[in-house]
Amino acid sequence: MDEALRAKLDEARKRMNIQQAGINADRKDDDPAMREWAREKQKPANAERAEFRNSLTDEERNQIEERIEQLVRDNPTLSQMDARPLESKTDSPPVSAELLEEYHFLRDMVA
């Protein structure tokens, strides 16, 4: 994956993760109004994610798919974790949290 695409994806992932963390925190609030507000904030967050995904060129998608394949080759346990949610607390992942986050983010971008 070229450096320009890597930087673009890293910036988007960081921005989206910060935004999602705030939404998730509001969802856990005791105040029903805050929880409702979080649900309403999720819609624009989903739209931003979809807009970013749709802005990717075919070449960028190909590079992302190649990176996913490389991650799976280097970490075969990733292919076994596809059905498992990222927040699963039953077992500690056999790969680093950072690598797992990258893998799930990239898969979401080419979905």
Short mmCIF file of C-alpha atoms in Angstrom, two decimals:
data_model
loop_
_atom_site.label_atom_id
_atom_site.label_comp_id
_atom_site.label_asym_id
_atom_site.label_seq_id
_atom_site.Cartn_x
_atom_site.Cartn_y
_atom_site.Cartn_z
CA MET A 1 0.00 0.00 0.00
CA ASP A 2 1.45 3.35 -0.95
CA GLU A 3 2.22 5.92 1.74
CA ALA A 4 -0.37 8.46 0.56
CA LEU A 5 -3.17 5.91 0.88
CA ARG A 6 -1.84 4.67 4.22
CA ALA A 7 -1.83 8.25 5.55
CA LYS A 8 -5.34 8.88 4.20
CA LEU A 9 -6.66 5.71 5.85
CA ASP A 10 -4.84 6.30 9.14
CA GLU A 11 -6.27 9.83 9.39
CA ALA A 12 -9.79 8.62 8.58
CA ARG A 13 -9.58 5.70 11.01
CA LYS A 14 -8.35 7.97 13.80
CA ARG A 15 -11.09 10.55 13.16
CA MET A 16 -13.83 7.93 12.93
CA ASN A 17 -12.64 6.06 16.01
CA ILE A 18 -12.62 9.23 18.12
CA GLN A 19 -16.09 10.12 16.89
CA GLN A 20 -17.38 6.58 17.54
CA ALA A 21 -15.85 6.48 21.02
CA GLY A 22 -17.82 9.59 21.96
CA ILE A 23 -21.03 8.11 20.58
CA ASN A 24 -20.45 4.84 22.44
CA ALA A 25 -19.81 6.68 25.71
CA ASP A 26 -23.06 8.63 25.31
CA ARG A 27 -24.95 5.39 24.61
CA LYS A 28 -23.94 4.10 28.05
CA ASP A 29 -25.12 7.24 29.86
CA ASP A 30 -27.83 6.85 32.50
CA ASP A 31 -29.81 9.73 31.01
CA PRO A 32 -32.25 8.50 28.33
CA ALA A 33 -31.94 11.83 26.51
CA MET A 34 -28.17 11.32 26.15
CA ARG A 35 -28.71 7.81 24.82
CA GLU A 36 -31.22 9.12 22.28
CA TRP A 37 -28.81 11.89 21.31
CA ALA A 38 -26.11 9.26 20.75
CA ARG A 39 -28.42 7.34 18.42
CA GLU A 40 -29.01 10.52 16.44
CA LYS A 41 -25.25 11.21 16.27
CA GLN A 42 -24.72 7.71 14.85
CA LYS A 43 -26.57 8.55 11.62
CA PRO A 44 -24.14 11.27 10.45
CA ALA A 45 -21.20 9.12 11.60
CA ASN A 46 -22.46 6.25 9.44
CA ALA A 47 -22.99 8.65 6.54
CA GLU A 48 -19.43 9.97 6.87
CA ARG A 49 -18.08 6.41 6.88
CA ALA A 50 -20.12 5.55 3.77
CA GLU A 51 -19.04 8.75 2.03
CA PHE A 52 -15.38 7.99 2.74
CA ARG A 53 -15.82 4.39 1.55
CA ASN A 54 -17.47 5.62 -1.67
CA SER A 55 -14.69 8.14 -2.28
CA LEU A 56 -12.09 5.39 -2.61
CA THR A 57 -10.91 4.74 -6.14
CA ASP A 58 -10.70 1.25 -7.62
CA GLU A 59 -6.91 1.43 -7.33
CA GLU A 60 -7.16 2.34 -3.65
CA ARG A 61 -9.62 -0.51 -3.06
CA ASN A 62 -7.22 -2.91 -4.77
CA GLN A 63 -4.39 -1.71 -2.54
CA ILE A 64 -6.59 -2.14 0.54
CA GLU A 65 -7.54 -5.68 -0.52
CA GLU A 66 -3.86 -6.50 -1.04
CA ARG A 67 -3.08 -5.16 2.45
CA ILE A 68 -5.86 -7.32 3.93
CA GLU A 69 -4.43 -10.37 2.15
CA GLN A 70 -0.97 -9.51 3.47
CA LEU A 71 -2.31 -9.17 7.01
CA VAL A 72 -4.04 -12.57 6.77
CA ARG A 73 -0.90 -14.19 5.30
CA ASP A 74 1.24 -12.76 8.09
CA ASN A 75 -1.39 -13.50 10.77
CA PRO A 76 -3.45 -16.58 9.77
CA THR A 77 -5.60 -16.32 12.89
CA LEU A 78 -7.21 -13.19 11.43
CA SER A 79 -9.15 -15.23 8.88
CA GLN A 80 -10.63 -17.29 11.72
CA MET A 81 -11.75 -14.14 13.55
CA ASP A 82 -13.99 -12.71 10.82
CA ALA A 83 -17.22 -13.66 12.56
CA ARG A 84 -15.98 -12.51 15.95
CA PRO A 85 -16.72 -8.92 16.99
CA LEU A 86 -13.81 -6.62 17.74
CA GLU A 87 -15.12 -5.95 21.27
CA SER A 88 -15.29 -9.63 22.20
CA LYS A 89 -13.99 -10.05 25.73
CA THR A 90 -14.17 -13.85 25.89
CA ASP A 91 -10.59 -14.42 24.76
CA SER A 92 -7.65 -12.16 24.29
CA PRO A 93 -6.92 -11.85 20.58
CA PRO A 94 -3.90 -13.75 19.28
CA VAL A 95 -2.78 -10.56 17.49
CA SER A 96 -2.25 -7.02 18.71
CA ALA A 97 -5.27 -4.78 19.19
CA GLU A 98 -3.77 -2.28 16.74
CA LEU A 99 -3.43 -4.91 14.02
CA LEU A 100 -6.93 -6.21 14.70
CA GLU A 101 -8.33 -2.68 14.49
CA GLU A 102 -6.54 -2.07 11.17
CA TYR A 103 -7.83 -5.36 9.78
CA HIS A 104 -11.47 -4.67 10.70
CA PHE A 105 -11.28 -1.07 9.48
CA LEU A 106 -9.84 -2.10 6.11
CA ARG A 107 -12.45 -4.84 5.69
CA ASP A 108 -15.16 -2.29 6.42
CA MET A 109 -13.73 0.08 3.82
CA VAL A 110 -13.94 -2.48 1.01
CA ALA A 111 -17.23 -4.04 2.14
#
